[in-house]
Amino acid sequence: MVTRTVDLRSDTVTKPTEAMRAAMSAAEVDDDVLGTDPTAFRLESEVARMLGKEAGLFVPSGTMSNLISVLVHCDVRGSEVILGDNSHIHIFENGGISTIGGVHPRPVKNNEDGTMDIGLIEAAIRDPRGELVYPTTRLICLENSHGNTGGRCLPVEYIDRVGELAKKHGLKLHIDGARIFNASVALGVPVNRLVQPADSVSVCLSKGLGAPVGSVIVGSKTFIVKARRLRKTLGGGMRQVGFICAAALVALQENLGKLEHDHMNAKALAEGLNQIEGLRVNLAAVETNIIFFNIVEGSKITAAELYKHLVEHGVLVMPEGPSRMRIVLHHQISSSDVQKLTSLALERLREVSPSSSPISAAESPPPKKGSFATMPSGILEITLVSAHDLPSVTKNMKTYAVVWLQHDEDNKQATNVDQAGGINPKWNHAFTFRAGGKFLNSEDAAISVEVCAAAWDKDATIGYVDIPLRDILEMPSSVVTDASGTASFKLHRPKGKSQGVLKIEVSLKLSNKEHSGSIVNGSSLCNSDIGPSASVVAAAIANGLYTPPVNNETPSEESEQIKEWTKKEREKAAAERRPIVGSIVGAPFHNRKVSRARSTKGRKGDGKKLFSCLGCEIAITCGSGGNGGDEGSRRRNRRRHRGSNKVCNLSSVDD
Ligand SMILES: Cc1ncc(COP(=O)(O)O)c(C=O)c1O
C-alpha cells in the first residue's frame, strides 16, 4: 500500500509548510494594484536587495515575469531578442513574446551546458545599417540555471562576457533566473554577483524555494515602473497579494539553505540510477537539482513501463519521451525518498531481466531479526551555540562551524559565517539529523564539529572536536527516552594542541515520540535528514552576507594571513614529527581520554575543564593527535568534507 507519494515531477510541486501557512494567515495586506500592500512591498524590496538591484515587482508566474521583462526592454515595434534555442522562453512560454508582444525571437544554439557561444551571439546581432530589412536587436536573454539542459549553471565569467557584449552593442541583458539561487549555491557565487551585468532578472519563488505562488522581477526603478504598468495590462495586477507574498518571504528564509542538500540528493540519486544496468545518467550534467535519465537502447524495459511501476509504488517522475525521464529534487524530498526511487527502479529492472545483475548503491540486504534496524531511531537536534578563545588567525577573523554525525560524513551542515565575533563567535544555529538505531546504540556514536576561518581562496580549520554522544546525552545502553544536554568542549587546533572552547546543545527525540520537525504528508519528516539549513554558508553567500571576491581578484590580506597561519601550523607539526592529517580530525574518539567527574561547576585541573551536562560533570581532554589513529580514514574524511561542502570551500591545513 502506498502511504506517501514521493513527487519528483518538478520542484514546483512542493506544498506550503506550516510556517508559510501561518505567515499567510497573519499577513498584513492592502490593495497592491494601488501599490499599498506592505507585505508585497517587503518581498519585492527583499528580493531586489538580495539580487543587488534597485527595485522588484511581484508577478503571478515565471512566464509572466519573462514576458514582461522582454516587452519592457523591447518596447519598440520591430525589436528582436537573442535567446537560446533550448531556453524556456523560446520553447515553453507559448511564444508569448511574439504572439502578445510582437517581439521577434532570434534563437542561437544552446550548448549542452546551457551557454550559447559568444561568437554566435555576436554574429546574431543585427547590423543597424540594415534596418530597412532587419528587425532591431535590443535584448539578449540567458537562463540560469538552464532547465532544459538539466539545471546546468552558467558561470559568472560567462555572464560577465555576455554582459560586456551587450554593452558593446547597446543591448540589454535579461536573465531568466527561475532557479538563480540554485545556480548561485552550486557555483558558490553570491547571487548579486552572478546577476551583476543583467538589466533585469526574473526569479521564481515557487520552484526550488518552495513558495506556493509567484515570481519577482528585479531591475532599475525605471524598469520596474514600466513593468508594473505592463503587469496590469496583462491582468497580473492583484489586490491583497500580501497573502502569497508572506509565504514567499518564509520560503526565502526557510528554504534557501536547503538547496545545497537538494543538489547533494540529486547527485546521490544520479549516481545510484547510473549504476543500474539499463539506465544511464550523464553525471557531469547534474550540477543542481535536476536529473535527466535514459533507458538504454536494447534494455528490456521501456520508459512507460518503468514509469507505471514507479507510479504504482507512489513515486512520480516526469516522462520526457519514449526513453527519457526527468526528476527534480526539492526540499520535501529526503535521502530515503531518493533511495526508494533507486530501489524501485532496480527491482523493476531485475524483474524484466533476472539473468543480469544490475547493481545499485541503494541495494541492501533485508534487515536481520534483532539487528540494529529494529532498534529505536530518533532525531538529533544539534545547536552550535558559540565558541570562545579561538586562535586568532587573521585580524578580522570570520568563522563558521561545520557539524556532522560520525557515521554520516556526507551529510555535513554549516552555520552561517559570524562576521563580527572574531575569536568569540556566536552562531546559535540549530541543525537536525536523523539518527538511526544503529548509530544511537553504538558505543562509538559521536558528533564531529570543525570550526573554520573563512577566506576566499582557502578557508582554514582552526579547531575541531569529536564529541561522543554519550558524553553529552545521558543514555543508558539501550536508548529508551528522549534526552537533551548542553556542554562546552575544548577545541583542538589542527596539530592537536587544544585552544578554544565550543558550546553545543543537543537534544534527542526518539521516533516513537512526537517529532519536533514538520511532518510532510503524515509520514516523512521534512526537516529530518534535510535539516533546517543544509548549508547556511551557501545561503549566506547567496544572501550576500559573506561576499567572497571574484576568482581573478588578488588574494585578500585575510587569505594571506590564513595561509601564513596554516603554514606555521604545518611547520610546527613537522618539527614535532606529527602528521597533521592524523590530527585534524583527531584520534578516533574511542581512543580519546574521556572521563566523568562528580562535582559541579567550573573546576579546573591539569588542563582539563569540567562541564555540566544533565546533572553530570564531564572532564574532557580530546585526543592529542599524536598517537596516530586511523590516518587513512581521516584523510578520506577531509576529502569528503571538502567535496560535500563545495560552497564552504573547506580545506585542511595539510593541503
Ligand atoms: C527556467 C524557467 N523559466 C521560467 C519558467 C516559468 O515559470 P512558471 O511555470 O511559473 O510560469 C519555468 C518553469 O518551469 C522555468 O523552468
mmCIF file with all atom_site columns, C-alpha atoms in Angstrom, residues 16-173:
data_model
loop_
_atom_site.group_PDB
_atom_site.id
_atom_site.type_symbol
_atom_site.label_atom_id
_atom_site.label_alt_id
_atom_site.label_comp_id
_atom_site.label_asym_id
_atom_site.label_entity_id
_atom_site.label_seq_id
_atom_site.pdbx_PDB_ins_code
_atom_site.Cartn_x
_atom_site.Cartn_y
_atom_site.Cartn_z
_atom_site.occupancy
_atom_site.B_iso_or_equiv
_atom_site.pdbx_formal_charge
_atom_site.auth_seq_id
_atom_site.auth_comp_id
_atom_site.auth_asym_id
_atom_site.auth_atom_id
_atom_site.pdbx_PDB_model_num
ATOM 1   C CA . PRO A 1 16  ? 3.375  25.163 1.674   1.00 0.00 ? 16  PRO A CA 1
ATOM 2   C CA . THR A 1 17  ? 4.893  24.427 5.057   1.00 0.00 ? 17  THR A CA 1
ATOM 3   C CA . GLU A 1 18  ? 3.175  25.129 8.361   1.00 0.00 ? 18  GLU A CA 1
ATOM 4   C CA . ALA A 1 19  ? 5.284  28.262 8.775   1.00 0.00 ? 19  ALA A CA 1
ATOM 5   C CA . MET A 1 20  ? 4.172  29.505 5.359   1.00 0.00 ? 20  MET A CA 1
ATOM 6   C CA . ARG A 1 21  ? 0.525  28.861 6.165   1.00 0.00 ? 21  ARG A CA 1
ATOM 7   C CA . ALA A 1 22  ? 0.904  30.666 9.491   1.00 0.00 ? 22  ALA A CA 1
ATOM 8   C CA . ALA A 1 23  ? 2.598  33.624 7.799   1.00 0.00 ? 23  ALA A CA 1
ATOM 9   C CA . MET A 1 24  ? -0.166 33.759 5.206   1.00 0.00 ? 24  MET A CA 1
ATOM 10  C CA . SER A 1 25  ? -2.894 33.909 7.793   1.00 0.00 ? 25  SER A CA 1
ATOM 11  C CA . ALA A 1 26  ? -1.069 36.598 9.754   1.00 0.00 ? 26  ALA A CA 1
ATOM 12  C CA . ALA A 1 27  ? -0.030 38.683 6.728   1.00 0.00 ? 27  ALA A CA 1
ATOM 13  C CA . GLU A 1 28  ? -0.653 42.382 6.702   1.00 0.00 ? 28  GLU A CA 1
ATOM 14  C CA . VAL A 1 29  ? -2.314 43.169 3.384   1.00 0.00 ? 29  VAL A CA 1
ATOM 15  C CA . ASP A 1 30  ? -3.721 46.008 1.312   1.00 0.00 ? 30  ASP A CA 1
ATOM 16  C CA . ASP A 1 31  ? -4.512 46.703 -2.326  1.00 0.00 ? 31  ASP A CA 1
ATOM 17  C CA . ASP A 1 32  ? -1.378 46.014 -4.345  1.00 0.00 ? 32  ASP A CA 1
ATOM 18  C CA . VAL A 1 33  ? -2.789 47.449 -7.567  1.00 0.00 ? 33  VAL A CA 1
ATOM 19  C CA . LEU A 1 34  ? -2.938 50.723 -5.670  1.00 0.00 ? 34  LEU A CA 1
ATOM 20  C CA . GLY A 1 35  ? 0.630  49.955 -4.592  1.00 0.00 ? 35  GLY A CA 1
ATOM 21  C CA . THR A 1 36  ? -0.108 49.812 -0.876  1.00 0.00 ? 36  THR A CA 1
ATOM 22  C CA . ASP A 1 37  ? 0.265  46.162 0.118   1.00 0.00 ? 37  ASP A CA 1
ATOM 23  C CA . PRO A 1 38  ? 3.045  46.237 2.749   1.00 0.00 ? 38  PRO A CA 1
ATOM 24  C CA . THR A 1 39  ? 3.902  42.539 2.534   1.00 0.00 ? 39  THR A CA 1
ATOM 25  C CA . ALA A 1 40  ? 4.220  42.621 -1.244  1.00 0.00 ? 40  ALA A CA 1
ATOM 26  C CA . PHE A 1 41  ? 6.459  45.658 -0.897  1.00 0.00 ? 41  PHE A CA 1
ATOM 27  C CA . ARG A 1 42  ? 8.584  43.867 1.688   1.00 0.00 ? 42  ARG A CA 1
ATOM 28  C CA . LEU A 1 43  ? 9.043  40.836 -0.554  1.00 0.00 ? 43  LEU A CA 1
ATOM 29  C CA . GLU A 1 44  ? 9.846  42.922 -3.619  1.00 0.00 ? 44  GLU A CA 1
ATOM 30  C CA . SER A 1 45  ? 12.395 45.011 -1.711  1.00 0.00 ? 45  SER A CA 1
ATOM 31  C CA . GLU A 1 46  ? 13.981 41.948 -0.155  1.00 0.00 ? 46  GLU A CA 1
ATOM 32  C CA . VAL A 1 47  ? 14.440 40.119 -3.459  1.00 0.00 ? 47  VAL A CA 1
ATOM 33  C CA . ALA A 1 48  ? 15.769 43.300 -5.099  1.00 0.00 ? 48  ALA A CA 1
ATOM 34  C CA . ARG A 1 49  ? 18.230 43.736 -2.230  1.00 0.00 ? 49  ARG A CA 1
ATOM 35  C CA . MET A 1 50  ? 19.405 40.143 -2.462  1.00 0.00 ? 50  MET A CA 1
ATOM 36  C CA . LEU A 1 51  ? 19.991 40.438 -6.186  1.00 0.00 ? 51  LEU A CA 1
ATOM 37  C CA . GLY A 1 52  ? 21.638 43.835 -5.920  1.00 0.00 ? 52  GLY A CA 1
ATOM 38  C CA . LYS A 1 53  ? 19.044 45.702 -7.995  1.00 0.00 ? 53  LYS A CA 1
ATOM 39  C CA . GLU A 1 54  ? 17.108 48.888 -7.281  1.00 0.00 ? 54  GLU A CA 1
ATOM 40  C CA . ALA A 1 55  ? 13.564 47.565 -7.259  1.00 0.00 ? 55  ALA A CA 1
ATOM 41  C CA . GLY A 1 56  ? 11.384 44.488 -7.590  1.00 0.00 ? 56  GLY A CA 1
ATOM 42  C CA . LEU A 1 57  ? 7.897  43.530 -8.724  1.00 0.00 ? 57  LEU A CA 1
ATOM 43  C CA . PHE A 1 58  ? 5.860  40.500 -7.689  1.00 0.00 ? 58  PHE A CA 1
ATOM 44  C CA . VAL A 1 59  ? 4.145  38.723 -10.572 1.00 0.00 ? 59  VAL A CA 1
ATOM 45  C CA . PRO A 1 60  ? 1.980  35.604 -10.617 1.00 0.00 ? 60  PRO A CA 1
ATOM 46  C CA . SER A 1 61  ? 4.289  33.348 -12.635 1.00 0.00 ? 61  SER A CA 1
ATOM 47  C CA . GLY A 1 62  ? 7.691  32.865 -14.183 1.00 0.00 ? 62  GLY A CA 1
ATOM 48  C CA . THR A 1 63  ? 6.179  33.001 -17.629 1.00 0.00 ? 63  THR A CA 1
ATOM 49  C CA . MET A 1 64  ? 4.647  36.397 -16.968 1.00 0.00 ? 64  MET A CA 1
ATOM 50  C CA . SER A 1 65  ? 7.875  37.670 -15.429 1.00 0.00 ? 65  SER A CA 1
ATOM 51  C CA . ASN A 1 66  ? 9.825  36.776 -18.581 1.00 0.00 ? 66  ASN A CA 1
ATOM 52  C CA . LEU A 1 67  ? 7.144  38.166 -20.872 1.00 0.00 ? 67  LEU A CA 1
ATOM 53  C CA . ILE A 1 68  ? 7.003  41.479 -19.015 1.00 0.00 ? 68  ILE A CA 1
ATOM 54  C CA . SER A 1 69  ? 10.793 41.758 -18.916 1.00 0.00 ? 69  SER A CA 1
ATOM 55  C CA . VAL A 1 70  ? 11.210 41.103 -22.629 1.00 0.00 ? 70  VAL A CA 1
ATOM 56  C CA . LEU A 1 71  ? 8.414  43.508 -23.526 1.00 0.00 ? 71  LEU A CA 1
ATOM 57  C CA . VAL A 1 72  ? 9.779  46.319 -21.369 1.00 0.00 ? 72  VAL A CA 1
ATOM 58  C CA . HIS A 1 73  ? 13.216 46.016 -22.962 1.00 0.00 ? 73  HIS A CA 1
ATOM 59  C CA . CYS A 1 74  ? 11.740 45.637 -26.455 1.00 0.00 ? 74  CYS A CA 1
ATOM 60  C CA . ASP A 1 75  ? 9.110  48.355 -26.316 1.00 0.00 ? 75  ASP A CA 1
ATOM 61  C CA . VAL A 1 76  ? 9.694  49.495 -29.888 1.00 0.00 ? 76  VAL A CA 1
ATOM 62  C CA . ARG A 1 77  ? 7.956  47.617 -32.706 1.00 0.00 ? 77  ARG A CA 1
ATOM 63  C CA . GLY A 1 78  ? 10.311 45.525 -34.765 1.00 0.00 ? 78  GLY A CA 1
ATOM 64  C CA . SER A 1 79  ? 12.567 44.607 -31.842 1.00 0.00 ? 79  SER A CA 1
ATOM 65  C CA . GLU A 1 80  ? 14.441 41.344 -31.782 1.00 0.00 ? 80  GLU A CA 1
ATOM 66  C CA . VAL A 1 81  ? 15.665 39.272 -28.852 1.00 0.00 ? 81  VAL A CA 1
ATOM 67  C CA . ILE A 1 82  ? 18.583 36.830 -28.959 1.00 0.00 ? 82  ILE A CA 1
ATOM 68  C CA . LEU A 1 83  ? 17.848 33.778 -26.856 1.00 0.00 ? 83  LEU A CA 1
ATOM 69  C CA . GLY A 1 84  ? 18.786 30.112 -26.559 1.00 0.00 ? 84  GLY A CA 1
ATOM 70  C CA . ASP A 1 85  ? 17.060 27.704 -28.934 1.00 0.00 ? 85  ASP A CA 1
ATOM 71  C CA . ASN A 1 86  ? 16.531 25.421 -25.937 1.00 0.00 ? 86  ASN A CA 1
ATOM 72  C CA . SER A 1 87  ? 15.518 28.113 -23.486 1.00 0.00 ? 87  SER A CA 1
ATOM 73  C CA . HIS A 1 88  ? 12.311 28.163 -21.503 1.00 0.00 ? 88  HIS A CA 1
ATOM 74  C CA . ILE A 1 89  ? 11.227 31.449 -23.048 1.00 0.00 ? 89  ILE A CA 1
ATOM 75  C CA . HIS A 1 90  ? 11.679 30.067 -26.540 1.00 0.00 ? 90  HIS A CA 1
ATOM 76  C CA . ILE A 1 91  ? 10.226 26.607 -26.036 1.00 0.00 ? 91  ILE A CA 1
ATOM 77  C CA . PHE A 1 92  ? 7.747  26.634 -23.186 1.00 0.00 ? 92  PHE A CA 1
ATOM 78  C CA . GLU A 1 93  ? 6.126  30.029 -23.000 1.00 0.00 ? 93  GLU A CA 1
ATOM 79  C CA . ASN A 1 94  ? 3.656  29.773 -25.865 1.00 0.00 ? 94  ASN A CA 1
ATOM 80  C CA . GLY A 1 95  ? 5.737  32.136 -27.976 1.00 0.00 ? 95  GLY A CA 1
ATOM 81  C CA . GLY A 1 96  ? 4.181  34.913 -25.910 1.00 0.00 ? 96  GLY A CA 1
ATOM 82  C CA . ILE A 1 97  ? 6.927  37.389 -26.710 1.00 0.00 ? 97  ILE A CA 1
ATOM 83  C CA . SER A 1 98  ? 5.868  37.306 -30.345 1.00 0.00 ? 98  SER A CA 1
ATOM 84  C CA . THR A 1 99  ? 2.170  36.448 -30.130 1.00 0.00 ? 99  THR A CA 1
ATOM 85  C CA . ILE A 1 100 ? 1.437  39.002 -27.442 1.00 0.00 ? 100 ILE A CA 1
ATOM 86  C CA . GLY A 1 101 ? 4.402  41.326 -27.585 1.00 0.00 ? 101 GLY A CA 1
ATOM 87  C CA . GLY A 1 102 ? 5.288  41.443 -31.273 1.00 0.00 ? 102 GLY A CA 1
ATOM 88  C CA . VAL A 1 103 ? 8.935  40.760 -30.435 1.00 0.00 ? 103 VAL A CA 1
ATOM 89  C CA . HIS A 1 104 ? 10.921 38.733 -32.916 1.00 0.00 ? 104 HIS A CA 1
ATOM 90  C CA . PRO A 1 105 ? 12.955 35.842 -31.421 1.00 0.00 ? 105 PRO A CA 1
ATOM 91  C CA . ARG A 1 106 ? 16.438 35.148 -32.791 1.00 0.00 ? 106 ARG A CA 1
ATOM 92  C CA . PRO A 1 107 ? 17.342 31.740 -31.386 1.00 0.00 ? 107 PRO A CA 1
ATOM 93  C CA . VAL A 1 108 ? 21.004 30.815 -31.013 1.00 0.00 ? 108 VAL A CA 1
ATOM 94  C CA . LYS A 1 109 ? 22.071 27.240 -30.400 1.00 0.00 ? 109 LYS A CA 1
ATOM 95  C CA . ASN A 1 110 ? 22.257 26.290 -26.752 1.00 0.00 ? 110 ASN A CA 1
ATOM 96  C CA . ASN A 1 111 ? 25.253 24.136 -25.902 1.00 0.00 ? 111 ASN A CA 1
ATOM 97  C CA . GLU A 1 112 ? 24.883 21.138 -23.616 1.00 0.00 ? 112 GLU A CA 1
ATOM 98  C CA . ASP A 1 113 ? 25.918 23.285 -20.664 1.00 0.00 ? 113 ASP A CA 1
ATOM 99  C CA . GLY A 1 114 ? 23.227 25.879 -21.316 1.00 0.00 ? 114 GLY A CA 1
ATOM 100 C CA . THR A 1 115 ? 25.568 28.503 -22.760 1.00 0.00 ? 115 THR A CA 1
ATOM 101 C CA . MET A 1 116 ? 25.430 29.956 -26.251 1.00 0.00 ? 116 MET A CA 1
ATOM 102 C CA . ASP A 1 117 ? 28.765 30.560 -27.934 1.00 0.00 ? 117 ASP A CA 1
ATOM 103 C CA . ILE A 1 118 ? 29.705 34.196 -27.531 1.00 0.00 ? 118 ILE A CA 1
ATOM 104 C CA . GLY A 1 119 ? 30.744 34.300 -31.193 1.00 0.00 ? 119 GLY A CA 1
ATOM 105 C CA . LEU A 1 120 ? 27.337 33.029 -32.256 1.00 0.00 ? 120 LEU A CA 1
ATOM 106 C CA . ILE A 1 121 ? 25.584 35.603 -30.097 1.00 0.00 ? 121 ILE A CA 1
ATOM 107 C CA . GLU A 1 122 ? 27.672 38.373 -31.600 1.00 0.00 ? 122 GLU A CA 1
ATOM 108 C CA . ALA A 1 123 ? 27.027 37.063 -35.098 1.00 0.00 ? 123 ALA A CA 1
ATOM 109 C CA . ALA A 1 124 ? 23.291 37.098 -34.395 1.00 0.00 ? 124 ALA A CA 1
ATOM 110 C CA . ILE A 1 125 ? 23.272 40.796 -33.515 1.00 0.00 ? 125 ILE A CA 1
ATOM 111 C CA . ARG A 1 126 ? 21.729 42.669 -36.423 1.00 0.00 ? 126 ARG A CA 1
ATOM 112 C CA . ASP A 1 127 ? 23.764 45.265 -38.229 1.00 0.00 ? 127 ASP A CA 1
ATOM 113 C CA . PRO A 1 128 ? 21.890 48.536 -37.645 1.00 0.00 ? 128 PRO A CA 1
ATOM 114 C CA . ARG A 1 129 ? 22.829 49.640 -41.124 1.00 0.00 ? 129 ARG A CA 1
ATOM 115 C CA . GLY A 1 130 ? 20.443 47.032 -42.440 1.00 0.00 ? 130 GLY A CA 1
ATOM 116 C CA . GLU A 1 131 ? 17.466 48.362 -40.529 1.00 0.00 ? 131 GLU A CA 1
ATOM 117 C CA . LEU A 1 132 ? 15.467 48.740 -43.694 1.00 0.00 ? 132 LEU A CA 1
ATOM 118 C CA . VAL A 1 133 ? 15.110 44.980 -43.802 1.00 0.00 ? 133 VAL A CA 1
ATOM 119 C CA . TYR A 1 134 ? 16.228 43.685 -40.400 1.00 0.00 ? 134 TYR A CA 1
ATOM 120 C CA . PRO A 1 135 ? 14.465 43.780 -37.074 1.00 0.00 ? 135 PRO A CA 1
ATOM 121 C CA . THR A 1 136 ? 16.499 45.678 -34.459 1.00 0.00 ? 136 THR A CA 1
ATOM 122 C CA . THR A 1 137 ? 18.342 43.621 -31.847 1.00 0.00 ? 137 THR A CA 1
ATOM 123 C CA . ARG A 1 138 ? 17.550 45.083 -28.417 1.00 0.00 ? 138 ARG A CA 1
ATOM 124 C CA . LEU A 1 139 ? 17.961 42.278 -25.928 1.00 0.00 ? 139 LEU A CA 1
ATOM 125 C CA . ILE A 1 140 ? 19.901 39.117 -25.046 1.00 0.00 ? 140 ILE A CA 1
ATOM 126 C CA . CYS A 1 141 ? 18.283 36.551 -22.739 1.00 0.00 ? 141 CYS A CA 1
ATOM 127 C CA . LEU A 1 142 ? 20.165 33.973 -20.687 1.00 0.00 ? 142 LEU A CA 1
ATOM 128 C CA . GLU A 1 143 ? 18.731 31.257 -18.437 1.00 0.00 ? 143 GLU A CA 1
ATOM 129 C CA . ASN A 1 144 ? 20.471 30.286 -15.189 1.00 0.00 ? 144 ASN A CA 1
ATOM 130 C CA . SER A 1 145 ? 20.292 27.542 -14.108 1.00 0.00 ? 145 SER A CA 1
ATOM 131 C CA . HIS A 1 146 ? 19.356 26.181 -17.515 1.00 0.00 ? 146 HIS A CA 1
ATOM 132 C CA . GLY A 1 147 ? 16.381 23.881 -17.062 1.00 0.00 ? 147 GLY A CA 1
ATOM 133 C CA . ASN A 1 148 ? 16.240 22.019 -20.341 1.00 0.00 ? 148 ASN A CA 1
ATOM 134 C CA . THR A 1 149 ? 19.888 21.032 -20.208 1.00 0.00 ? 149 THR A CA 1
ATOM 135 C CA . GLY A 1 150 ? 19.382 19.548 -16.746 1.00 0.00 ? 150 GLY A CA 1
ATOM 136 C CA . GLY A 1 151 ? 19.846 22.516 -14.407 1.00 0.00 ? 151 GLY A CA 1
ATOM 137 C CA . ARG A 1 152 ? 23.334 23.388 -15.681 1.00 0.00 ? 152 ARG A CA 1
ATOM 138 C CA . CYS A 1 153 ? 24.823 26.612 -14.297 1.00 0.00 ? 153 CYS A CA 1
ATOM 139 C CA . LEU A 1 154 ? 26.164 29.460 -16.387 1.00 0.00 ? 154 LEU A CA 1
ATOM 140 C CA . PRO A 1 155 ? 29.413 30.554 -14.718 1.00 0.00 ? 155 PRO A CA 1
ATOM 141 C CA . VAL A 1 156 ? 29.827 34.143 -13.608 1.00 0.00 ? 156 VAL A CA 1
ATOM 142 C CA . GLU A 1 157 ? 32.678 34.719 -16.075 1.00 0.00 ? 157 GLU A CA 1
ATOM 143 C CA . TYR A 1 158 ? 30.415 33.704 -18.951 1.00 0.00 ? 158 TYR A CA 1
ATOM 144 C CA . ILE A 1 159 ? 27.627 36.028 -17.819 1.00 0.00 ? 159 ILE A CA 1
ATOM 145 C CA . ASP A 1 160 ? 30.157 38.849 -17.485 1.00 0.00 ? 160 ASP A CA 1
ATOM 146 C CA . ARG A 1 161 ? 31.294 38.267 -21.069 1.00 0.00 ? 161 ARG A CA 1
ATOM 147 C CA . VAL A 1 162 ? 27.737 38.293 -22.383 1.00 0.00 ? 162 VAL A CA 1
ATOM 148 C CA . GLY A 1 163 ? 27.141 41.471 -20.334 1.00 0.00 ? 163 GLY A CA 1
ATOM 149 C CA . GLU A 1 164 ? 30.189 43.118 -21.936 1.00 0.00 ? 164 GLU A CA 1
ATOM 150 C CA . LEU A 1 165 ? 28.996 42.088 -25.371 1.00 0.00 ? 165 LEU A CA 1
ATOM 151 C CA . ALA A 1 166 ? 25.538 43.524 -24.699 1.00 0.00 ? 166 ALA A CA 1
ATOM 152 C CA . LYS A 1 167 ? 27.064 46.804 -23.528 1.00 0.00 ? 167 LYS A CA 1
ATOM 153 C CA . LYS A 1 168 ? 29.348 46.991 -26.550 1.00 0.00 ? 168 LYS A CA 1
ATOM 154 C CA . HIS A 1 169 ? 26.335 46.794 -28.857 1.00 0.00 ? 169 HIS A CA 1
ATOM 155 C CA . GLY A 1 170 ? 23.980 48.913 -26.724 1.00 0.00 ? 170 GLY A CA 1
ATOM 156 C CA . LEU A 1 171 ? 21.762 45.925 -25.880 1.00 0.00 ? 171 LEU A CA 1
ATOM 157 C CA . LYS A 1 172 ? 20.010 44.967 -22.656 1.00 0.00 ? 172 LYS A CA 1
ATOM 158 C CA . LEU A 1 173 ? 20.581 41.680 -20.831 1.00 0.00 ? 173 LEU A CA 1
#
